[in-house]
Amino acid sequence: MDIVVKGRKTEVPERFRKHVAEKLKLDKIQKLDGKVISLDVEVSKEHNPRQADRSDRVEITLHSRGPVIRAEAAAADPYAALDLATAKLEGRLRKQHDKRHNRRGSGRISAAEVADVVPGVAELNGNGQLRSVETPQTVPTTRMGSLEVQGEGPLVVREKLHTAAPMTLDQALYEMELVGHDFYLFVDSETKQPSVVYRRHAYDYGVIHLESDPLAGSEAGGAGGALGG
């Protein structure tokens, strides 16, 4: 795995480059994410004297066969900023590692427990044969959010409600890359509109802003559509 250290409008001394190699413990990072390809460390400097306590900024970008993970921090000197950014990076790597571990290791049930967990599943008798189950005569009615569904109805498998703070487009792109999804729903902090950022071809991205039109009727066709083009 390669570590690339570069400066943006500032020179990076050799001493700091060596410190980066010592601070970013590769064996620890590879233990948390075995698919890491490279690490980019970018150092920049803010020359505004009013921001002397945050004059040096360090951004670490981890490239792997999974999602790109970034961590950045600012402090009074580049060494302190590197410490803060490294702590953030390790925290996000650990979160992803635990998420993958829990997804693989939890939620598994034995075959004998399937009937208790999954409603309507076929049951086996003591001889391993299917046990006959009476078919109910009435058509079940359920509610899926604001819909009342009879029988199988429309395929609405899950409904979720999230509370989220408004964010910028850059923040939404960062969050999408962090969770490894192809799209990310957010509220734009500038327009206050619900928006979706999505991955297009190669490394391009697209964004859709949803604007309510009170004069539009149901025949307008709505705002749905494929995330493509």
Coordinates of N, CA, C and O in Angstrom, one line a residue, residues 58-214:
V58 N -5.3 19.1 7.3 CA -4.8 17.8 6.7 C -6.0 17.0 6.3 O -6.9 16.8 7.1
E59 N -6.0 16.5 5.1 CA -7.1 15.6 4.6 C -6.5 14.3 4.2 O -5.5 14.3 3.4
I60 N -7.0 13.2 4.7 CA -6.6 11.9 4.4 C -7.7 11.2 3.6 O -8.8 11.2 4.0
T61 N -7.3 10.6 2.4 CA -8.2 9.9 1.6 C -7.8 8.5 1.4 O -6.6 8.3 1.0
L62 N -8.6 7.6 1.8 CA -8.3 6.1 1.7 C -9.0 5.5 0.5 O -10.2 5.6 0.4
H63 N -8.2 5.0 -0.4 CA -8.7 4.4 -1.6 C -8.6 2.8 -1.4 O -7.6 2.3 -1.0
S64 N -9.7 2.2 -1.7 CA -9.7 0.7 -1.6 C -10.7 0.2 -2.6 O -11.3 0.9 -3.4
R65 N -10.9 -1.2 -2.6 CA -11.8 -1.8 -3.5 C -13.3 -1.6 -3.0 O -14.2 -1.9 -3.7
G66 N -13.4 -1.0 -1.9 CA -14.7 -0.6 -1.3 C -14.9 0.9 -1.5 O -14.3 1.5 -2.4
P67 N -15.7 1.5 -0.7 CA -16.0 3.0 -0.8 C -14.8 3.8 -0.4 O -14.0 3.3 0.5
V68 N -14.6 5.0 -0.9 CA -13.6 5.9 -0.6 C -13.9 6.5 0.8 O -15.1 6.9 1.0
I69 N -13.0 6.5 1.7 CA -13.2 7.1 3.0 C -12.2 8.3 3.2 O -11.0 8.2 2.9
R70 N -12.8 9.4 3.7 CA -12.0 10.6 3.9 C -12.2 11.1 5.3 O -13.2 10.9 6.0
A71 N -11.1 11.7 5.8 CA -11.1 12.3 7.1 C -10.2 13.6 7.0 O -9.1 13.5 6.5
E72 N -10.7 14.7 7.6 CA -9.9 15.9 7.6 C -10.1 16.6 8.9 O -11.0 16.4 9.6
A73 N -9.1 17.4 9.2 CA -9.1 18.2 10.5 C -8.1 19.4 10.3 O -7.2 19.4 9.4
A74 N -8.4 20.4 11.1 CA -7.6 21.6 11.1 C -7.1 21.9 12.5 O -7.9 21.7 13.4
A75 N -5.9 22.5 12.6 CA -5.3 22.8 13.9 C -4.3 23.9 13.7 O -4.1 24.4 12.6
A76 N -3.6 24.3 14.8 CA -2.7 25.3 14.7 C -1.4 24.9 14.0 O -0.6 25.8 13.6
D77 N -1.1 23.6 13.9 CA 0.1 23.1 13.2 C -0.3 21.8 12.5 O -1.2 21.2 12.9
P78 N 0.5 21.4 11.5 CA 0.1 20.3 10.7 C 0.2 19.0 11.5 O -0.5 18.0 11.2
Y79 N 1.0 18.9 12.5 CA 1.2 17.7 13.3 C -0.1 17.4 14.1 O -0.6 16.3 14.2
A80 N -0.6 18.5 14.7 CA -1.8 18.3 15.5 C -3.0 18.0 14.5 O -3.9 17.2 14.9
A81 N -3.0 18.6 13.4 CA -4.1 18.3 12.4 C -4.0 16.9 11.9 O -5.1 16.2 11.8
L82 N -2.8 16.4 11.7 CA -2.7 15.0 11.3 C -3.2 14.0 12.4 O -3.8 13.0 12.1
D83 N -2.9 14.3 13.6 CA -3.4 13.5 14.7 C -4.9 13.4 14.8 O -5.5 12.3 14.9
L84 N -5.5 14.6 14.6 CA -7.0 14.6 14.6 C -7.6 13.9 13.4 O -8.5 13.1 13.5
A85 N -7.0 14.1 12.2 CA -7.5 13.4 11.0 C -7.3 11.9 11.1 O -8.2 11.1 10.7
T86 N -6.2 11.5 11.6 CA -5.9 10.1 11.8 C -6.9 9.4 12.7 O -7.4 8.3 12.4
A87 N -7.2 10.1 13.8 CA -8.2 9.5 14.8 C -9.6 9.4 14.1 O -10.3 8.4 14.3
K88 N -10.0 10.4 13.3 CA -11.2 10.3 12.6 C -11.3 9.2 11.6 O -12.2 8.4 11.5
L89 N -10.1 9.0 10.8 CA -10.1 7.9 9.8 C -10.2 6.6 10.5 O -10.9 5.7 10.0
E90 N -9.4 6.4 11.6 CA -9.5 5.1 12.3 C -10.9 4.8 12.8 O -11.4 3.7 12.8
G91 N -11.6 5.9 13.3 CA -12.9 5.7 13.8 C -13.9 5.2 12.8 O -14.7 4.4 13.0
R92 N -13.8 5.8 11.6 CA -14.6 5.5 10.5 C -14.3 4.1 9.9 O -15.2 3.3 9.6
L93 N -13.0 3.7 9.9 CA -12.7 2.4 9.5 C -13.2 1.4 10.5 O -13.7 0.3 10.1
R94 N -13.1 1.7 11.8 CA -13.5 0.7 12.8 C -15.1 0.6 12.7 O -15.6 -0.5 12.9
K95 N -15.8 1.7 12.4 CA -17.2 1.6 12.2 C -17.6 0.7 11.1 O -18.5 -0.1 11.2
Q96 N -16.9 0.9 9.9 CA -17.2 0.0 8.8 C -16.8 -1.4 9.1 O -17.6 -2.3 8.7
H97 N -15.7 -1.6 9.7 CA -15.3 -3.0 10.1 C -16.3 -3.7 11.0 O -16.7 -4.8 10.7
D98 N -16.8 -3.0 12.0 CA -17.8 -3.6 12.9 C -19.1 -3.8 12.1 O -19.8 -4.8 12.4
K99 N -19.5 -2.9 11.2 CA -20.7 -3.1 10.4 C -20.6 -4.3 9.6 O -21.6 -5.1 9.5
R100 N -19.5 -4.5 8.9 CA -19.3 -5.8 8.1 C -19.3 -7.0 8.9 O -19.9 -8.0 8.6
H101 N -18.7 -6.9 10.1 CA -18.6 -8.1 11.0 C -20.0 -8.4 11.5 O -20.4 -9.6 11.6
N102 N -20.8 -7.4 11.9 CA -22.1 -7.7 12.5 C -23.0 -8.2 11.4 O -23.9 -9.1 11.7
R103 N -22.8 -7.7 10.2 CA -23.7 -8.2 9.1 C -23.5 -9.6 8.8 O -24.4 -10.4 8.4
R104 N -22.2 -10.1 8.9 CA -21.9 -11.5 8.6 C -22.2 -12.4 9.8 O -22.6 -13.5 9.6
G105 N -21.9 -11.9 11.0 CA -22.0 -12.8 12.1 C -23.3 -12.9 12.9 O -23.5 -13.8 13.6
S106 N -24.2 -11.9 12.7 CA -25.4 -11.9 13.4 C -26.6 -12.1 12.5 O -26.5 -12.1 11.3
G107 N -27.7 -12.4 13.2 CA -29.0 -12.6 12.4 C -29.1 -13.9 11.9 O -30.1 -14.2 11.2
R108 N -28.2 -14.9 12.1 CA -28.4 -16.2 11.6 C -29.2 -17.1 12.6 O -29.0 -17.0 13.8
I109 N -30.1 -17.8 12.0 CA -31.0 -18.7 12.8 C -30.9 -20.1 12.3 O -30.6 -20.3 11.1
S110 N -31.2 -21.1 13.1 CA -31.2 -22.4 12.7 C -32.5 -22.8 11.9 O -33.5 -22.0 12.0
A111 N -32.4 -23.9 11.2 CA -33.6 -24.3 10.4 C -34.8 -24.5 11.3 O -36.0 -24.2 10.9
A112 N -34.6 -25.0 12.5 CA -35.7 -25.2 13.4 C -36.4 -24.0 13.9 O -37.5 -24.0 14.3
E113 N -35.7 -22.8 13.8 CA -36.2 -21.6 14.3 C -36.9 -20.8 13.2 O -37.5 -19.7 13.5
V114 N -36.8 -21.2 12.0 CA -37.3 -20.4 10.9 C -38.8 -20.2 11.0 O -39.4 -19.1 10.8
A115 N -39.6 -21.3 11.4 CA -41.0 -21.2 11.5 C -41.5 -20.2 12.6 O -42.5 -19.5 12.5
D116 N -40.6 -20.0 13.6 CA -40.9 -19.0 14.7 C -40.7 -17.6 14.3 O -41.2 -16.6 14.8
V117 N -39.7 -17.4 13.3 CA -39.3 -16.1 12.9 C -40.0 -15.6 11.7 O -40.4 -14.4 11.6
V118 N -40.2 -16.5 10.7 CA -40.8 -16.1 9.4 C -42.2 -16.5 9.4 O -42.5 -17.7 9.4
P119 N -43.2 -15.6 9.3 CA -44.6 -16.0 9.3 C -45.0 -16.6 8.0 O -44.5 -16.2 6.9
G120 N -45.8 -17.6 8.1 CA -46.3 -18.3 6.9 C -45.4 -19.2 6.2 O -45.7 -19.7 5.1
V121 N -44.3 -19.6 6.8 CA -43.3 -20.5 6.2 C -43.8 -21.9 6.4 O -44.5 -22.2 7.3
A122 N -43.5 -22.8 5.4 CA -43.9 -24.2 5.5 C -43.2 -24.9 6.6 O -42.0 -24.6 6.9
E123 N -43.9 -25.7 7.4 CA -43.3 -26.4 8.5 C -43.1 -27.9 8.2 O -43.8 -28.5 7.3
L124 N -42.1 -28.5 8.8 CA -41.8 -29.9 8.6 C -42.2 -30.7 9.8 O -42.1 -30.2 11.0
N125 N -42.7 -31.9 9.6 CA -43.0 -32.8 10.7 C -41.8 -33.6 11.2 O -40.7 -33.3 10.7
G126 N -42.0 -34.5 12.1 CA -40.9 -35.3 12.6 C -40.2 -36.1 11.6 O -39.0 -36.5 11.8
N127 N -40.8 -36.4 10.5 CA -40.2 -37.3 9.4 C -39.6 -36.4 8.4 O -39.1 -37.0 7.3
G128 N -39.5 -35.1 8.6 CA -38.9 -34.2 7.6 C -39.8 -33.9 6.4 O -39.4 -33.4 5.4
Q129 N -41.2 -34.3 6.5 CA -42.1 -34.0 5.4 C -42.9 -32.7 5.7 O -43.0 -32.3 6.9
L130 N -43.4 -32.1 4.7 CA -44.2 -30.9 4.8 C -45.4 -31.1 5.6 O -46.2 -32.1 5.4
R131 N -45.7 -30.3 6.6 CA -46.9 -30.4 7.4 C -48.0 -29.6 6.7 O -47.7 -28.5 6.3
S132 N -49.2 -30.2 6.6 CA -50.3 -29.5 6.0 C -50.7 -28.3 6.8 O -50.8 -28.4 8.0
V133 N -50.9 -27.2 6.1 CA -51.4 -26.0 6.8 C -52.7 -25.5 6.1 O -52.7 -25.4 4.9
E134 N -53.7 -25.2 6.9 CA -55.0 -24.8 6.3 C -54.8 -23.4 5.8 O -54.2 -22.5 6.4
T135 N -55.4 -23.2 4.6 CA -55.3 -21.9 3.9 C -56.5 -21.0 4.4 O -57.7 -21.4 4.3
P136 N -56.2 -19.9 4.9 CA -57.3 -19.0 5.4 C -58.2 -18.6 4.2 O -57.7 -18.3 3.1
Q137 N -59.5 -18.5 4.5 CA -60.5 -18.1 3.5 C -60.6 -16.6 3.3 O -60.9 -16.1 2.2
T138 N -60.3 -15.8 4.4 CA -60.5 -14.4 4.3 C -59.2 -13.8 3.7 O -58.1 -14.3 3.9
V139 N -59.4 -12.7 3.0 CA -58.3 -12.0 2.4 C -57.7 -11.0 3.5 O -58.5 -10.1 3.9
P140 N -56.5 -11.2 3.9 CA -55.9 -10.3 4.9 C -55.7 -8.8 4.4 O -55.5 -8.6 3.2
T141 N -56.0 -7.9 5.3 CA -55.8 -6.5 5.0 C -54.8 -5.9 5.9 O -54.9 -6.1 7.1
T142 N -53.8 -5.3 5.3 CA -52.7 -4.7 6.1 C -52.5 -3.2 5.7 O -53.0 -2.8 4.6
R143 N -51.8 -2.4 6.5 CA -51.5 -1.1 6.1 C -50.0 -0.9 5.9 O -49.3 -1.3 6.8
M144 N -49.6 -0.3 4.8 CA -48.3 0.0 4.6 C -48.1 1.5 4.5 O -48.4 2.1 3.4
G145 N -47.8 2.2 5.6 CA -47.8 3.6 5.6 C -49.2 4.2 5.4 O -50.1 3.9 6.2
S146 N -49.4 4.9 4.4 CA -50.7 5.5 4.1 C -51.6 4.6 3.2 O -52.7 5.0 2.9
L147 N -51.0 3.5 2.8 CA -51.8 2.6 1.9 C -52.5 1.5 2.7 O -51.9 0.9 3.7
E148 N -53.7 1.1 2.3 CA -54.3 -0.1 2.8 C -54.3 -1.2 1.8 O -54.8 -1.0 0.6
V149 N -53.6 -2.3 2.1 CA -53.3 -3.3 1.2 C -54.1 -4.5 1.5 O -54.2 -5.0 2.6
Q150 N -54.8 -5.1 0.4 CA -55.6 -6.3 0.6 C -54.9 -7.4 -0.2 O -54.5 -7.2 -1.4
G151 N -54.7 -8.5 0.4 CA -54.0 -9.6 -0.2 C -52.6 -9.3 -0.3 O -51.9 -8.7 0.5
E152 N -52.0 -9.7 -1.5 CA -50.6 -9.4 -1.7 C -50.3 -7.9 -2.0 O -49.4 -7.3 -1.5
G153 N -51.2 -7.3 -2.7 CA -51.1 -5.8 -2.9 C -49.9 -5.4 -3.6 O -49.1 -6.2 -4.1
P154 N -49.6 -4.1 -3.6 CA -48.3 -3.6 -4.2 C -47.1 -4.0 -3.3 O -47.2 -4.3 -2.1
L155 N -46.0 -4.1 -4.0 CA -44.8 -4.6 -3.3 C -44.1 -3.5 -2.6 O -43.1 -2.9 -3.0
V156 N -44.6 -3.1 -1.4 CA -44.0 -2.1 -0.5 C -43.5 -2.9 0.7 O -44.2 -3.4 1.5
V157 N -42.2 -3.1 0.6 CA -41.5 -4.1 1.6 C -41.1 -3.4 2.9 O -40.9 -4.0 3.9
R158 N -40.8 -2.1 2.8 CA -40.3 -1.4 4.0 C -40.6 0.1 3.9 O -40.5 0.7 2.8
E159 N -40.9 0.7 5.0 CA -41.1 2.2 5.1 C -40.2 2.7 6.2 O -40.3 2.1 7.3
K160 N -39.4 3.7 6.0 CA -38.6 4.3 7.0 C -38.8 5.8 7.0 O -39.0 6.5 6.0
L161 N -38.6 6.4 8.3 CA -38.6 7.8 8.4 C -37.4 8.2 9.1 O -37.0 7.7 10.2
H162 N -36.6 9.1 8.4 CA -35.3 9.5 9.0 C -35.4 11.0 9.3 O -36.0 11.8 8.5
T163 N -34.8 11.4 10.4 CA -34.6 12.8 10.7 C -33.1 13.2 10.4 O -32.2 12.6 10.9
A164 N -33.0 14.2 9.5 CA -31.6 14.5 9.0 C -31.5 16.0 9.0 O -32.4 16.8 8.7
A165 N -30.3 16.5 9.4 CA -30.0 17.9 9.3 C -29.6 18.3 7.9 O -29.0 17.5 7.1
P166 N -30.0 19.5 7.4 CA -29.6 19.9 6.0 C -28.1 19.9 5.9 O -27.4 20.1 6.8
M167 N -27.7 19.6 4.7 CA -26.2 19.5 4.4 C -26.0 20.0 3.0 O -26.9 20.1 2.1
T168 N -24.7 20.3 2.7 CA -24.3 20.8 1.4 C -24.1 19.6 0.4 O -24.1 18.4 0.9
L169 N -24.0 19.9 -0.9 CA -23.8 18.8 -1.8 C -22.5 18.0 -1.6 O -22.5 16.8 -1.7
D170 N -21.5 18.7 -1.2 CA -20.2 18.1 -1.0 C -20.3 17.1 0.2 O -19.8 16.0 0.2
Q171 N -21.1 17.5 1.3 CA -21.3 16.7 2.4 C -22.1 15.4 2.0 O -21.8 14.3 2.5
A172 N -23.1 15.6 1.2 CA -23.9 14.5 0.7 C -23.0 13.5 -0.1 O -23.2 12.3 0.1
L173 N -22.2 14.0 -1.0 CA -21.3 13.1 -1.7 C -20.4 12.3 -0.8 O -20.1 11.1 -1.0
Y174 N -19.8 13.0 0.2 CA -19.0 12.4 1.2 C -19.7 11.3 1.9 O -19.2 10.2 2.1
E175 N -20.9 11.6 2.4 CA -21.7 10.6 3.1 C -22.0 9.4 2.2 O -22.0 8.2 2.7
M176 N -22.3 9.6 1.0 CA -22.7 8.5 0.0 C -21.5 7.6 -0.1 O -21.6 6.4 -0.1
E177 N -20.3 8.2 -0.3 CA -19.1 7.4 -0.5 C -18.7 6.6 0.8 O -18.3 5.5 0.7
L178 N -19.0 7.3 1.9 CA -18.7 6.6 3.2 C -19.5 5.4 3.4 O -19.0 4.3 3.9
V179 N -20.8 5.4 3.1 CA -21.7 4.3 3.3 C -21.6 3.3 2.2 O -22.1 2.2 2.3
G180 N -21.0 3.7 1.0 CA -20.8 2.8 -0.1 C -22.1 2.6 -0.9 O -22.2 1.5 -1.6
H181 N -23.0 3.5 -0.9 CA -24.3 3.4 -1.7 C -24.1 4.1 -3.0 O -23.2 4.8 -3.3
D182 N -25.0 3.8 -4.0 CA -25.0 4.4 -5.3 C -25.9 5.7 -5.3 O -25.9 6.4 -6.3
F183 N -26.6 6.0 -4.2 CA -27.3 7.2 -4.1 C -27.5 7.6 -2.7 O -27.2 6.8 -1.8
Y184 N -27.8 8.9 -2.5 CA -27.9 9.4 -1.1 C -29.0 10.5 -1.1 O -28.9 11.4 -1.8
L185 N -30.0 10.3 -0.2 CA -31.1 11.3 -0.1 C -30.8 12.3 1.0 O -30.4 11.9 2.1
F186 N -30.9 13.6 0.8 CA -30.6 14.6 1.7 C -31.4 15.8 1.5 O -32.1 16.0 0.5
V187 N -31.4 16.7 2.5 CA -32.0 18.0 2.3 C -30.9 19.1 2.1 O -30.0 19.2 2.9
D188 N -31.0 19.7 0.9 CA -30.0 20.7 0.5 C -30.0 21.9 1.5 O -31.1 22.6 1.6
S189 N -28.9 22.2 2.1 CA -28.9 23.4 3.0 C -29.0 24.7 2.4 O -29.4 25.7 3.1
E190 N -28.8 24.8 1.1 CA -28.9 26.1 0.4 C -30.4 26.3 -0.1 O -31.0 27.4 0.1
T191 N -30.9 25.3 -0.7 CA -32.3 25.4 -1.3 C -33.4 24.9 -0.4 O -34.5 25.2 -0.6
K192 N -33.0 24.2 0.7 CA -34.0 23.6 1.6 C -34.9 22.6 0.9 O -36.0 22.2 1.4
Q193 N -34.4 22.1 -0.2 CA -35.2 21.1 -1.0 C -34.7 19.7 -0.8 O -33.5 19.5 -0.6
P194 N -35.7 18.7 -0.7 CA -35.2 17.3 -0.7 C -34.5 17.0 -2.0 O -35.0 17.4 -3.1
S195 N -33.3 16.4 -1.9 CA -32.5 16.1 -3.1 C -31.9 14.7 -3.0 O -31.8 14.1 -1.9
V196 N -31.4 14.3 -4.2 CA -30.8 12.9 -4.2 C -29.5 13.1 -5.1 O -29.6 13.6 -6.2
V197 N -28.4 12.7 -4.5 CA -27.2 12.6 -5.3 C -26.9 11.2 -5.6 O -27.2 10.3 -4.8
Y198 N -26.5 10.9 -6.8 CA -26.3 9.5 -7.2 C -25.1 9.3 -8.1 O -24.6 10.3 -8.7
R199 N -24.6 8.1 -8.2 CA -23.4 7.8 -8.9 C -23.8 7.5 -10.4 O -24.7 6.7 -10.6
R200 N -23.1 8.1 -11.3 CA -23.3 7.9 -12.7 C -22.2 7.0 -13.3 O -21.8 6.1 -12.6
H201 N -21.8 7.2 -14.5 CA -20.8 6.3 -15.1 C -19.4 6.7 -14.6 O -19.1 7.9 -14.3
A202 N -18.6 5.7 -14.4 CA -17.2 6.0 -14.0 C -17.2 6.7 -12.6 O -17.8 6.2 -11.7
Y203 N -16.6 7.9 -12.6 CA -16.5 8.6 -11.3 C -17.4 9.9 -11.3 O -17.3 10.8 -10.5
D204 N -18.4 9.9 -12.3 CA -19.3 11.1 -12.4 C -20.4 10.9 -11.4 O -20.8 9.8 -11.0
Y205 N -21.0 12.1 -11.0 CA -22.1 12.1 -10.1 C -23.2 12.9 -10.7 O -23.0 13.8 -11.5
G206 N -24.4 12.7 -10.3 CA -25.6 13.5 -10.7 C -26.4 13.9 -9.4 O -26.2 13.2 -8.3
V207 N -27.2 14.9 -9.5 CA -28.0 15.3 -8.4 C -29.4 15.7 -8.9 O -29.5 16.3 -10.0
I208 N -30.4 15.3 -8.1 CA -31.8 15.6 -8.5 C -32.4 16.4 -7.3 O -32.3 16.0 -6.2
H209 N -32.9 17.6 -7.6 CA -33.6 18.4 -6.6 C -35.1 18.3 -6.8 O -35.6 18.4 -8.0
L210 N -35.9 18.1 -5.8 CA -37.3 18.0 -5.9 C -38.0 19.3 -5.4 O -37.8 19.7 -4.3
E211 N -38.8 19.9 -6.3 CA -39.4 21.1 -6.0 C -40.9 20.9 -6.1 O -41.4 20.4 -7.1
S212 N -41.7 21.3 -5.0 CA -43.1 21.1 -5.0 C -43.8 22.1 -5.9 O -43.5 23.3 -5.9
D213 N -44.8 21.7 -6.7 CA -45.6 22.6 -7.5 C -47.0 22.4 -7.1 O -47.7 21.4 -7.5
P214 N -47.6 23.3 -6.3 CA -49.0 23.1 -5.8 C -50.0 23.2 -6.9 O -51.2 22.8 -6.8

